[in-house]
């Protein structure tokens, strides 16, 4: 699927529907062959690309190697999330690169508000549940911060009037 990533932040707080920001990539050009893989080498003399496929289920991933011959080559550069060595990011953060990531974040936010709204929760625990940290000040982090603030100030009070 093609994902319009600037809208992922909105999807993570419910402002935008997931289906509004995705489109099956194969519908864009049905004559093209699409492969999701990491290119490890390109040989322009033989018109061959060496690839590694990565198939993940949950947190478990398997890889496989293969080669592809090509007549014309068009490639799109992917991006790998980096933590910049910030302690705790790998263990505790949710990334925001795919629709599934937005869904996880949305569920986590709702869970925090639901937990904070329980009648027997202490003020200290409530404050802890409703404290959010955003690691990363790139476009996605800034956009997510703005969307989360909008949710807390505008949409949240409709759903959680006792908390906001």
Tab-separated table of N, CA and C in Angstrom:
chain	number	residue	atom	x	y	z
A	1	UNK	N	0.823	-1.191	0.000
A	1	UNK	CA	0.000	0.000	0.000
A	1	UNK	C	0.867	1.256	0.000
A	2	UNK	N	0.409	2.246	-0.697
A	2	UNK	CA	1.002	3.570	-0.605
A	2	UNK	C	0.348	4.250	0.587
A	3	UNK	N	1.147	4.811	1.476
A	3	UNK	CA	0.631	5.498	2.660
A	3	UNK	C	1.031	6.955	2.574
A	4	UNK	N	0.047	7.833	2.684
A	4	UNK	CA	0.333	9.261	2.720
A	4	UNK	C	0.762	9.580	4.152
A	5	UNK	N	2.062	9.462	4.399
A	5	UNK	CA	2.596	9.517	5.760
A	5	UNK	C	2.346	10.822	6.520
A	6	UNK	N	2.233	11.976	5.864
A	6	UNK	CA	1.952	13.164	6.667
A	6	UNK	C	0.634	13.098	7.436
A	7	UNK	N	-0.277	12.222	7.009
A	7	UNK	CA	-1.571	12.106	7.679
A	7	UNK	C	-1.581	11.034	8.770
A	8	UNK	N	-0.475	10.308	8.952
A	8	UNK	CA	-0.430	9.276	9.984
A	8	UNK	C	-0.661	9.848	11.379
A	9	UNK	N	-0.147	11.043	11.621
A	9	UNK	CA	-0.324	11.658	12.937
A	9	UNK	C	-1.802	11.883	13.225
A	10	UNK	N	-2.548	12.342	12.236
A	10	UNK	CA	-3.983	12.535	12.409
A	10	UNK	C	-4.705	11.220	12.628
A	11	UNK	N	-4.270	10.184	11.927
A	11	UNK	CA	-4.894	8.864	12.097
A	11	UNK	C	-4.627	8.304	13.486
A	12	UNK	N	-3.496	8.667	14.072
A	12	UNK	CA	-3.142	8.121	15.386
A	12	UNK	C	-3.985	8.697	16.522
A	13	UNK	N	-4.697	9.781	16.278
A	13	UNK	CA	-5.595	10.328	17.310
A	13	UNK	C	-7.048	10.301	16.855
A	14	UNK	N	-7.309	9.741	15.676
A	14	UNK	CA	-8.677	9.579	15.210
A	14	UNK	C	-9.229	10.714	14.366
A	15	UNK	N	-8.419	11.709	14.046
A	15	UNK	CA	-8.872	12.824	13.226
A	15	UNK	C	-9.097	12.395	11.785
A	16	UNK	N	-8.287	11.466	11.313
A	16	UNK	CA	-8.337	10.998	9.938
A	16	UNK	C	-8.566	9.486	9.949
A	17	UNK	N	-9.419	9.010	9.040
A	17	UNK	CA	-9.654	7.573	8.899
A	17	UNK	C	-8.471	6.919	8.192
A	18	UNK	N	-8.096	5.733	8.634
A	18	UNK	CA	-6.966	5.025	8.034
A	18	UNK	C	-7.151	4.828	6.539
A	19	UNK	N	-8.337	4.486	6.121
A	19	UNK	CA	-8.579	4.214	4.695
A	19	UNK	C	-8.406	5.460	3.830
A	20	UNK	N	-8.452	6.638	4.454
A	20	UNK	CA	-8.296	7.883	3.702
A	20	UNK	C	-6.847	8.181	3.339
A	21	UNK	N	-5.919	7.489	3.972
A	21	UNK	CA	-4.510	7.805	3.743
A	21	UNK	C	-3.742	6.658	3.097
A	22	UNK	N	-4.443	5.599	2.673
A	22	UNK	CA	-3.766	4.482	2.026
A	22	UNK	C	-4.392	4.193	0.669
A	23	UNK	N	-3.577	3.649	-0.193
A	23	UNK	CA	-4.064	3.226	-1.502
A	23	UNK	C	-3.210	2.045	-1.939
A	24	UNK	N	-3.829	0.978	-2.398
A	24	UNK	CA	-3.031	-0.164	-2.868
A	24	UNK	C	-2.080	0.279	-3.983
A	25	UNK	N	-0.810	0.033	-3.799
A	25	UNK	CA	0.212	0.482	-4.747
A	25	UNK	C	0.021	-0.175	-6.109
A	26	UNK	N	-0.476	-1.395	-6.129
A	26	UNK	CA	-0.646	-2.109	-7.392
A	26	UNK	C	-1.739	-1.513	-8.268
A	27	UNK	N	-2.622	-0.707	-7.715
A	27	UNK	CA	-3.662	-0.044	-8.504
A	27	UNK	C	-3.123	1.164	-9.271
A	28	UNK	N	-2.000	1.682	-8.852
A	28	UNK	CA	-1.457	2.884	-9.472
A	28	UNK	C	-0.987	2.611	-10.899
A	29	UNK	N	-0.265	1.501	-11.094
A	29	UNK	CA	0.183	1.112	-12.430
A	29	UNK	C	0.155	-0.411	-12.507
A	30	UNK	N	-0.859	-0.936	-13.130
A	30	UNK	CA	-1.039	-2.388	-13.172
A	30	UNK	C	-0.041	-3.089	-14.090
A	31	UNK	N	0.691	-2.341	-14.899
A	31	UNK	CA	1.687	-2.943	-15.784
A	31	UNK	C	3.036	-3.127	-15.083
A	32	UNK	N	3.218	-2.448	-13.977
A	32	UNK	CA	4.494	-2.529	-13.259
A	32	UNK	C	4.492	-3.724	-12.311
A	33	UNK	N	5.675	-4.204	-12.005
A	33	UNK	CA	5.851	-5.292	-11.049
A	33	UNK	C	6.375	-4.677	-9.759
A	34	UNK	N	5.670	-4.908	-8.672
A	34	UNK	CA	6.048	-4.329	-7.386
A	34	UNK	C	6.558	-5.411	-6.449
A	35	UNK	N	7.704	-5.162	-5.854
A	35	UNK	CA	8.283	-6.080	-4.888
A	35	UNK	C	8.649	-5.284	-3.642
A	36	UNK	N	8.282	-5.783	-2.498
A	36	UNK	CA	8.696	-5.131	-1.260
A	36	UNK	C	9.914	-5.878	-0.742
A	37	UNK	N	11.060	-5.223	-0.837
A	37	UNK	CA	12.316	-5.849	-0.458
A	37	UNK	C	13.367	-4.768	-0.269
A	38	UNK	N	14.486	-5.170	0.294
A	38	UNK	CA	15.624	-4.268	0.433
A	38	UNK	C	16.646	-4.636	-0.646
A	39	UNK	N	17.010	-3.671	-1.459
A	39	UNK	CA	18.030	-3.902	-2.484
A	39	UNK	C	19.393	-3.835	-1.820
A	40	UNK	N	20.195	-4.867	-2.011
A	40	UNK	CA	21.521	-4.896	-1.405
A	40	UNK	C	22.626	-4.603	-2.409
A	41	UNK	N	22.309	-4.789	-3.717
A	41	UNK	CA	23.318	-4.522	-4.738
A	41	UNK	C	22.622	-4.336	-6.082
A	42	UNK	N	23.150	-3.449	-6.888
A	42	UNK	CA	22.646	-3.240	-8.241
A	42	UNK	C	23.815	-3.410	-9.196
A	43	UNK	N	23.637	-4.273	-10.164
A	43	UNK	CA	24.671	-4.491	-11.178
A	43	UNK	C	24.148	-3.956	-12.510
A	44	UNK	N	24.539	-2.730	-12.901
A	44	UNK	CA	24.033	-2.141	-14.143
A	44	UNK	C	24.562	-2.837	-15.404
A	45	UNK	N	25.645	-3.588	-15.282
A	45	UNK	CA	26.181	-4.308	-16.445
A	45	UNK	C	25.296	-5.497	-16.824
A	46	UNK	N	24.731	-6.160	-15.816
A	46	UNK	CA	23.873	-7.320	-16.082
A	46	UNK	C	22.393	-7.012	-15.855
A	47	UNK	N	22.102	-5.774	-15.509
A	47	UNK	CA	20.732	-5.361	-15.207
A	47	UNK	C	20.088	-6.280	-14.156
A	48	UNK	N	20.823	-6.462	-13.065
A	48	UNK	CA	20.371	-7.348	-11.997
A	48	UNK	C	20.419	-6.621	-10.663
A	49	UNK	N	19.412	-6.887	-9.862
A	49	UNK	CA	19.364	-6.343	-8.501
A	49	UNK	C	19.366	-7.513	-7.531
A	50	UNK	N	20.249	-7.481	-6.547
A	50	UNK	CA	20.233	-8.457	-5.456
A	50	UNK	C	19.370	-7.888	-4.353
A	51	UNK	N	18.483	-8.716	-3.817
A	51	UNK	CA	17.508	-8.240	-2.832
A	51	UNK	C	17.421	-9.165	-1.632
A	52	UNK	N	16.922	-8.588	-0.563
A	52	UNK	CA	16.551	-9.350	0.629
A	52	UNK	C	15.100	-9.022	0.916
A	53	UNK	N	14.286	-10.061	1.010
A	53	UNK	CA	12.894	-9.846	1.397
A	53	UNK	C	12.797	-10.005	2.908
A	54	UNK	N	11.944	-9.223	3.483
A	54	UNK	CA	11.739	-9.272	4.929
A	54	UNK	C	10.255	-9.459	5.171
A	55	UNK	N	9.897	-10.578	5.759
A	55	UNK	CA	8.506	-10.876	6.067
A	55	UNK	C	8.374	-10.916	7.584
A	56	UNK	N	7.532	-10.020	8.107
A	56	UNK	CA	7.381	-9.918	9.560
A	56	UNK	C	5.967	-10.290	9.982
A	57	UNK	N	5.897	-10.923	11.119
A	57	UNK	CA	4.629	-11.191	11.769
A	57	UNK	C	4.839	-10.860	13.240
A	58	UNK	N	4.133	-9.813	13.689
A	58	UNK	CA	4.379	-9.339	15.048
A	58	UNK	C	5.781	-8.787	15.148
A	59	UNK	N	6.549	-9.258	16.124
A	59	UNK	CA	7.929	-8.808	16.295
A	59	UNK	C	8.934	-9.778	15.700
A	60	UNK	N	8.456	-10.833	15.039
A	60	UNK	CA	9.323	-11.849	14.461
A	60	UNK	C	9.430	-11.645	12.957
A	61	UNK	N	10.656	-11.621	12.449
A	61	UNK	CA	10.872	-11.406	11.017
A	61	UNK	C	11.772	-12.490	10.444
A	62	UNK	N	11.499	-12.854	9.167
A	62	UNK	CA	12.344	-13.785	8.431
A	62	UNK	C	12.816	-13.102	7.159
A	63	UNK	N	14.010	-13.468	6.702
A	63	UNK	CA	14.543	-12.865	5.480
A	63	UNK	C	14.803	-13.947	4.433
A	64	UNK	N	14.799	-13.529	3.181
A	64	UNK	CA	15.138	-14.408	2.064
A	64	UNK	C	15.844	-13.587	1.007
A	65	UNK	N	16.795	-14.201	0.316
A	65	UNK	CA	17.559	-13.495	-0.716
A	65	UNK	C	17.098	-13.924	-2.105
A	66	UNK	N	17.083	-12.977	-3.043
A	66	UNK	CA	16.739	-13.291	-4.422
A	66	UNK	C	17.306	-12.212	-5.332
A	67	UNK	N	17.319	-12.508	-6.631
A	67	UNK	CA	17.774	-11.549	-7.640
A	67	UNK	C	16.643	-11.253	-8.610
A	68	UNK	N	16.645	-10.050	-9.132
A	68	UNK	CA	15.635	-9.611	-10.089
A	68	UNK	C	16.360	-9.004	-11.285
A	69	UNK	N	15.981	-9.450	-12.489
A	69	UNK	CA	16.481	-8.822	-13.711
A	69	UNK	C	15.544	-7.678	-14.063
A	70	UNK	N	16.085	-6.650	-14.669
A	70	UNK	CA	15.245	-5.507	-15.030
A	70	UNK	C	15.610	-4.972	-16.410
A	71	UNK	N	14.600	-4.355	-17.044
A	71	UNK	CA	14.816	-3.620	-18.288
A	71	UNK	C	15.047	-2.155	-17.943
A	72	UNK	N	14.137	-1.628	-17.136
A	72	UNK	CA	14.254	-0.265	-16.625
A	72	UNK	C	14.147	-0.339	-15.112
A	73	UNK	N	14.882	0.504	-14.463
A	73	UNK	CA	14.898	0.465	-13.003
A	73	UNK	C	14.402	1.780	-12.436
A	74	UNK	N	13.426	1.677	-11.582
A	74	UNK	CA	12.926	2.824	-10.831
A	74	UNK	C	12.952	2.410	-9.380
A	75	UNK	N	13.624	3.173	-8.557
A	75	UNK	CA	13.647	2.786	-7.150
A	75	UNK	C	13.286	3.968	-6.275
A	76	UNK	N	12.674	3.633	-5.145
A	76	UNK	CA	12.290	4.639	-4.155
A	76	UNK	C	13.083	4.359	-2.893
A	77	UNK	N	13.652	5.371	-2.360
A	77	UNK	CA	14.479	5.221	-1.177
A	77	UNK	C	13.574	5.126	0.044
A	78	UNK	N	13.772	4.110	0.832
A	78	UNK	CA	13.021	3.941	2.072
A	78	UNK	C	13.737	4.641	3.204
A	79	UNK	N	13.150	4.568	4.348
A	79	UNK	CA	13.764	5.203	5.523
A	79	UNK	C	13.670	4.250	6.692
A	80	UNK	N	14.731	4.167	7.424
A	80	UNK	CA	14.746	3.339	8.627
A	80	UNK	C	14.709	4.273	9.822
A	81	UNK	N	13.856	3.934	10.753
A	81	UNK	CA	13.740	4.746	11.954
A	81	UNK	C	15.031	4.662	12.743
A	82	UNK	N	15.496	5.795	13.218
A	82	UNK	CA	16.687	5.810	14.049
A	82	UNK	C	16.335	6.371	15.416
A	83	UNK	N	16.990	5.846	16.420
A	83	UNK	CA	16.728	6.285	17.798
A	83	UNK	C	17.751	7.313	18.269
A	84	UNK	N	18.786	7.543	17.476
A	84	UNK	CA	19.873	8.454	17.845
A	84	UNK	C	20.475	8.113	19.199
A	85	UNK	N	20.369	6.831	19.577
A	85	UNK	CA	20.950	6.372	20.839
A	85	UNK	C	20.215	6.846	22.076
A	86	UNK	N	19.007	7.356	21.937
A	86	UNK	CA	18.235	7.842	23.088
A	86	UNK	C	17.824	6.655	23.950
A	87	UNK	N	18.243	6.640	25.208
A	87	UNK	CA	17.905	5.513	26.081
A	87	UNK	C	16.397	5.355	26.255
A	88	UNK	N	15.938	4.099	26.189
A	88	UNK	CA	14.541	3.782	26.422
A	88	UNK	C	13.664	3.788	25.183
A	89	UNK	N	14.136	4.367	24.085
A	89	UNK	CA	13.306	4.462	22.882
A	89	UNK	C	12.968	3.068	22.347
A	90	UNK	N	13.972	2.225	22.189
A	90	UNK	CA	13.740	0.877	21.635
A	90	UNK	C	12.731	0.101	22.472
A	91	UNK	N	12.811	0.224	23.794
A	91	UNK	CA	11.972	-0.584	24.682
A	91	UNK	C	10.566	-0.033	24.879
A	92	UNK	N	10.406	1.288	24.854
A	92	UNK	CA	9.150	1.875	25.305
A	92	UNK	C	8.372	2.707	24.284
A	93	UNK	N	8.963	3.026	23.154
A	93	UNK	CA	8.288	3.932	22.214
A	93	UNK	C	7.534	3.193	21.129
A	94	UNK	N	6.556	3.880	20.589
A	94	UNK	CA	5.857	3.442	19.392
A	94	UNK	C	6.353	4.311	18.243
A	95	UNK	N	6.660	3.684	17.126
A	95	UNK	CA	7.088	4.427	15.955
A	95	UNK	C	5.862	4.824	15.145
A	96	UNK	N	6.025	5.758	14.229
A	96	UNK	CA	4.903	6.226	13.416
A	96	UNK	C	5.333	6.258	11.950
A	97	UNK	N	5.377	5.068	11.331
A	97	UNK	CA	5.793	4.946	9.932
A	97	UNK	C	4.703	4.321	9.063
A	98	UNK	N	3.843	3.510	9.665
A	98	UNK	CA	2.833	2.771	8.924
A	98	UNK	C	1.467	2.930	9.587
A	99	UNK	N	0.421	2.522	8.888
A	99	UNK	CA	-0.936	2.611	9.431
A	99	UNK	C	-1.054	1.785	10.713
A	100	UNK	N	-0.422	0.626	10.749
A	100	UNK	CA	-0.448	-0.202	11.953
A	100	UNK	C	0.142	0.521	13.160
A	101	UNK	N	1.176	1.332	12.922
A	101	UNK	CA	1.773	2.121	14.008
A	101	UNK	C	0.770	3.137	14.536
A	102	UNK	N	0.047	3.790	13.633
A	102	UNK	CA	-0.966	4.774	14.040
A	102	UNK	C	-2.066	4.105	14.856
A	103	UNK	N	-2.449	2.893	14.456
A	103	UNK	CA	-3.470	2.158	15.196
A	103	UNK	C	-2.993	1.818	16.607
A	104	UNK	N	-1.743	1.385	16.724
A	104	UNK	CA	-1.189	1.071	18.044
A	104	UNK	C	-1.159	2.308	18.942
A	105	UNK	N	-0.747	3.431	18.370
A	105	UNK	CA	-0.681	4.672	19.152
A	105	UNK	C	-2.079	5.109	19.570
A	106	UNK	N	-3.031	5.046	18.654
A	106	UNK	CA	-4.403	5.433	18.989
A	106	UNK	C	-4.934	4.567	20.129
A	107	UNK	N	-4.728	3.253	20.040
A	107	UNK	CA	-5.172	2.355	21.107
A	107	UNK	C	-4.478	2.659	22.422
A	108	UNK	N	-3.188	2.974	22.363
A	108	UNK	CA	-2.448	3.294	23.587
A	108	UNK	C	-2.979	4.580	24.231
A	109	UNK	N	-3.283	5.586	23.415
A	109	UNK	CA	-3.828	6.845	23.948
A	109	UNK	C	-5.181	6.594	24.604
A	110	UNK	N	-6.048	5.853	23.916
A	110	UNK	CA	-7.366	5.539	24.486
A	110	UNK	C	-7.208	4.766	25.789
A	111	UNK	N	-6.303	3.799	25.811
A	111	UNK	CA	-6.075	3.028	27.040
A	111	UNK	C	-5.612	3.918	28.186
A	112	UNK	N	-4.770	4.894	27.892
A	112	UNK	CA	-4.310	5.820	28.938
A	112	UNK	C	-5.483	6.615	29.509
A	113	UNK	N	-6.337	7.125	28.636
A	113	UNK	CA	-7.489	7.898	29.105
A	113	UNK	C	-8.478	7.015	29.864
A	114	UNK	N	-8.704	5.810	29.379
A	114	UNK	CA	-9.619	4.898	30.075
A	114	UNK	C	-9.084	4.540	31.457
A	115	UNK	N	-7.796	4.270	31.548
A	115	UNK	CA	-7.170	3.951	32.840
A	115	UNK	C	-7.265	5.140	33.785
A	116	UNK	N	-6.992	6.336	33.259
A	116	UNK	CA	-7.039	7.547	34.093
A	116	UNK	C	-8.455	7.856	34.564
A	117	UNK	N	-9.463	7.370	33.854
A	117	UNK	CA	-10.852	7.657	34.215
A	117	UNK	C	-11.455	6.694	35.222
A	118	UNK	N	-10.717	5.688	35.622
A	118	UNK	CA	-11.253	4.736	36.603
A	118	UNK	C	-11.476	5.428	37.946
A	119	UNK	N	-12.551	5.066	38.653
A	119	UNK	CA	-12.904	5.793	39.879
A	119	UNK	C	-11.915	5.622	41.030
A	120	UNK	N	-11.188	4.530	41.089
A	120	UNK	CA	-10.300	4.283	42.228
A	120	UNK	C	-8.841	4.662	41.978
A	121	UNK	N	-8.583	5.392	40.904
A	121	UNK	CA	-7.204	5.742	40.563
A	121	UNK	C	-6.782	7.003	41.325
A	122	UNK	N	-5.553	7.001	41.808
A	122	UNK	CA	-5.040	8.158	42.547
A	122	UNK	C	-4.726	9.298	41.581
A	123	UNK	N	-4.654	10.517	42.125
A	123	UNK	CA	-4.299	11.672	41.293
A	123	UNK	C	-2.912	11.505	40.686
A	124	UNK	N	-2.002	10.907	41.451
A	124	UNK	CA	-0.634	10.687	40.968
A	124	UNK	C	-0.634	9.730	39.779
A	125	UNK	N	-1.382	8.638	39.893
A	125	UNK	CA	-1.463	7.663	38.802
A	125	UNK	C	-2.178	8.273	37.591
A	126	UNK	N	-3.211	9.084	37.840
A	126	UNK	CA	-3.947	9.745	36.759
A	126	UNK	C	-3.014	10.671	35.979
A	127	UNK	N	-2.217	11.437	36.697
A	127	UNK	CA	-1.274	12.345	36.035
A	127	UNK	C	-0.256	11.565	35.214
A	128	UNK	N	0.200	10.437	35.766
A	128	UNK	CA	1.162	9.607	35.049
A	128	UNK	C	0.542	9.057	33.763
A	129	UNK	N	-0.703	8.594	33.823
A	129	UNK	CA	-1.380	8.042	32.649
A	129	UNK	C	-1.601	9.094	31.570
A	130	UNK	N	-1.773	10.343	31.967
A	130	UNK	CA	-2.084	11.406	31.013
A	130	UNK	C	-0.884	12.277	30.677
A	131	UNK	N	0.314	11.775	30.936
A	131	UNK	CA	1.539	12.465	30.558
A	131	UNK	C	2.134	11.740	29.352
A	132	UNK	N	2.299	12.459	28.264
A	132	UNK	CA	2.799	11.873	27.019
A	132	UNK	C	4.135	12.507	26.668
A	133	UNK	N	5.057	11.699	26.206
A	133	UNK	CA	6.360	12.188	25.748
A	133	UNK	C	6.517	11.833	24.282
A	134	UNK	N	6.988	12.784	23.496
A	134	UNK	CA	7.224	12.562	22.077
A	134	UNK	C	8.722	12.694	21.851
A	135	UNK	N	9.322	11.620	21.346
A	135	UNK	CA	10.748	11.611	21.074
A	135	UNK	C	10.919	11.815	19.577
A	136	UNK	N	11.591	12.877	19.209
A	136	UNK	CA	11.814	13.158	17.796
A	136	UNK	C	11.130	14.454	17.405
A	137	UNK	N	11.894	15.353	16.853
A	137	UNK	CA	11.357	16.660	16.478
A	137	UNK	C	11.371	16.844	14.968
A	138	UNK	N	11.319	15.725	14.249
A	138	UNK	CA	11.208	15.815	12.799
A	138	UNK	C	9.772	16.128	12.425
A	139	UNK	N	9.472	16.128	11.146
A	139	UNK	CA	8.111	16.465	10.719
A	139	UNK	C	7.035	15.583	11.351
A	140	UNK	N	7.293	14.282	11.469
A	140	UNK	CA	6.297	13.384	12.053
A	140	UNK	C	6.091	13.680	13.528
A	141	UNK	N	7.159	13.884	14.273
A	141	UNK	CA	7.041	14.191	15.699
A	141	UNK	C	6.309	15.494	15.950
A	142	UNK	N	6.621	16.511	15.166
A	142	UNK	CA	5.964	17.814	15.320
A	142	UNK	C	4.484	17.707	14.966
A	143	UNK	N	4.183	17.025	13.870
A	143	UNK	CA	2.788	16.859	13.450
A	143	UNK	C	2.004	16.058	14.485
A	144	UNK	N	2.621	15.008	15.018
A	144	UNK	CA	1.934	14.211	16.033
A	144	UNK	C	1.685	15.039	17.297
A	145	UNK	N	2.661	15.836	17.706
A	145	UNK	CA	2.484	16.695	18.885
A	145	UNK	C	1.301	17.635	18.692
A	146	UNK	N	1.188	18.208	17.509
A	146	UNK	CA	0.080	19.120	17.217
A	146	UNK	C	-1.254	18.375	17.226
A	147	UNK	N	-1.299	17.186	16.643
A	147	UNK	CA	-2.533	16.396	16.612
A	147	UNK	C	-2.942	15.957	18.012
A	148	UNK	N	-1.974	15.562	18.814
A	148	UNK	CA	-2.278	15.152	20.189
A	148	UNK	C	-2.803	16.336	20.994
A	149	UNK	N	-2.205	17.500	20.829
A	149	UNK	CA	-2.685	18.702	21.517
A	149	UNK	C	-4.112	19.039	21.083
A	150	UNK	N	-4.382	18.959	19.779
A	150	UNK	CA	-5.744	19.203	19.289
A	150	UNK	C	-6.726	18.224	19.911
A	151	UNK	N	-6.333	16.957	20.009
A	151	UNK	CA	-7.212	15.964	20.623
A	151	UNK	C	-7.485	16.314	22.086
A	152	UNK	N	-6.442	16.648	22.810
A	152	UNK	CA	-6.584	16.958	24.238
A	152	UNK	C	-7.435	18.209	24.452
A	153	UNK	N	-7.259	19.209	23.611
A	153	UNK	CA	-7.994	20.471	23.793
A	153	UNK	C	-9.389	20.475	23.169
A	154	UNK	N	-9.587	19.745	22.062
A	154	UNK	CA	-10.858	19.857	21.333
A	154	UNK	C	-11.720	18.600	21.401
A	155	UNK	N	-11.171	17.473	20.972
A	155	UNK	CA	-11.971	16.248	20.905
A	155	UNK	C	-12.048	15.518	22.239
A	156	UNK	N	-10.960	15.469	22.951
A	156	UNK	CA	-10.904	14.741	24.217
A	156	UNK	C	-11.965	15.133	25.228
A	157	UNK	N	-12.224	16.426	25.434
A	157	UNK	CA	-13.237	16.811	26.427
A	157	UNK	C	-14.636	16.264	26.131
A	158	UNK	N	-14.937	15.983	24.869
A	158	UNK	CA	-16.245	15.381	24.545
A	158	UNK	C	-16.325	13.949	25.050
A	159	UNK	N	-15.211	13.234	24.988
A	159	UNK	CA	-15.194	11.837	25.392
A	159	UNK	C	-14.816	11.651	26.855
A	160	UNK	N	-14.008	12.550	27.382
A	160	UNK	CA	-13.502	12.416	28.752
A	160	UNK	C	-13.692	13.741	29.504
A	161	UNK	N	-14.929	14.162	29.709
A	161	UNK	CA	-15.167	15.478	30.337
A	161	UNK	C	-14.657	15.558	31.779
A	162	UNK	N	-14.570	14.426	32.459
A	162	UNK	CA	-14.083	14.443	33.853
A	162	UNK	C	-12.561	14.521	33.927
A	163	UNK	N	-11.891	14.282	32.816
A	163	UNK	CA	-10.427	14.284	32.827
A	163	UNK	C	-9.837	15.550	32.215
A	164	UNK	N	-10.562	16.177	31.298
A	164	UNK	CA	-10.005	17.338	30.581
A	164	UNK	C	-10.872	18.563	30.788
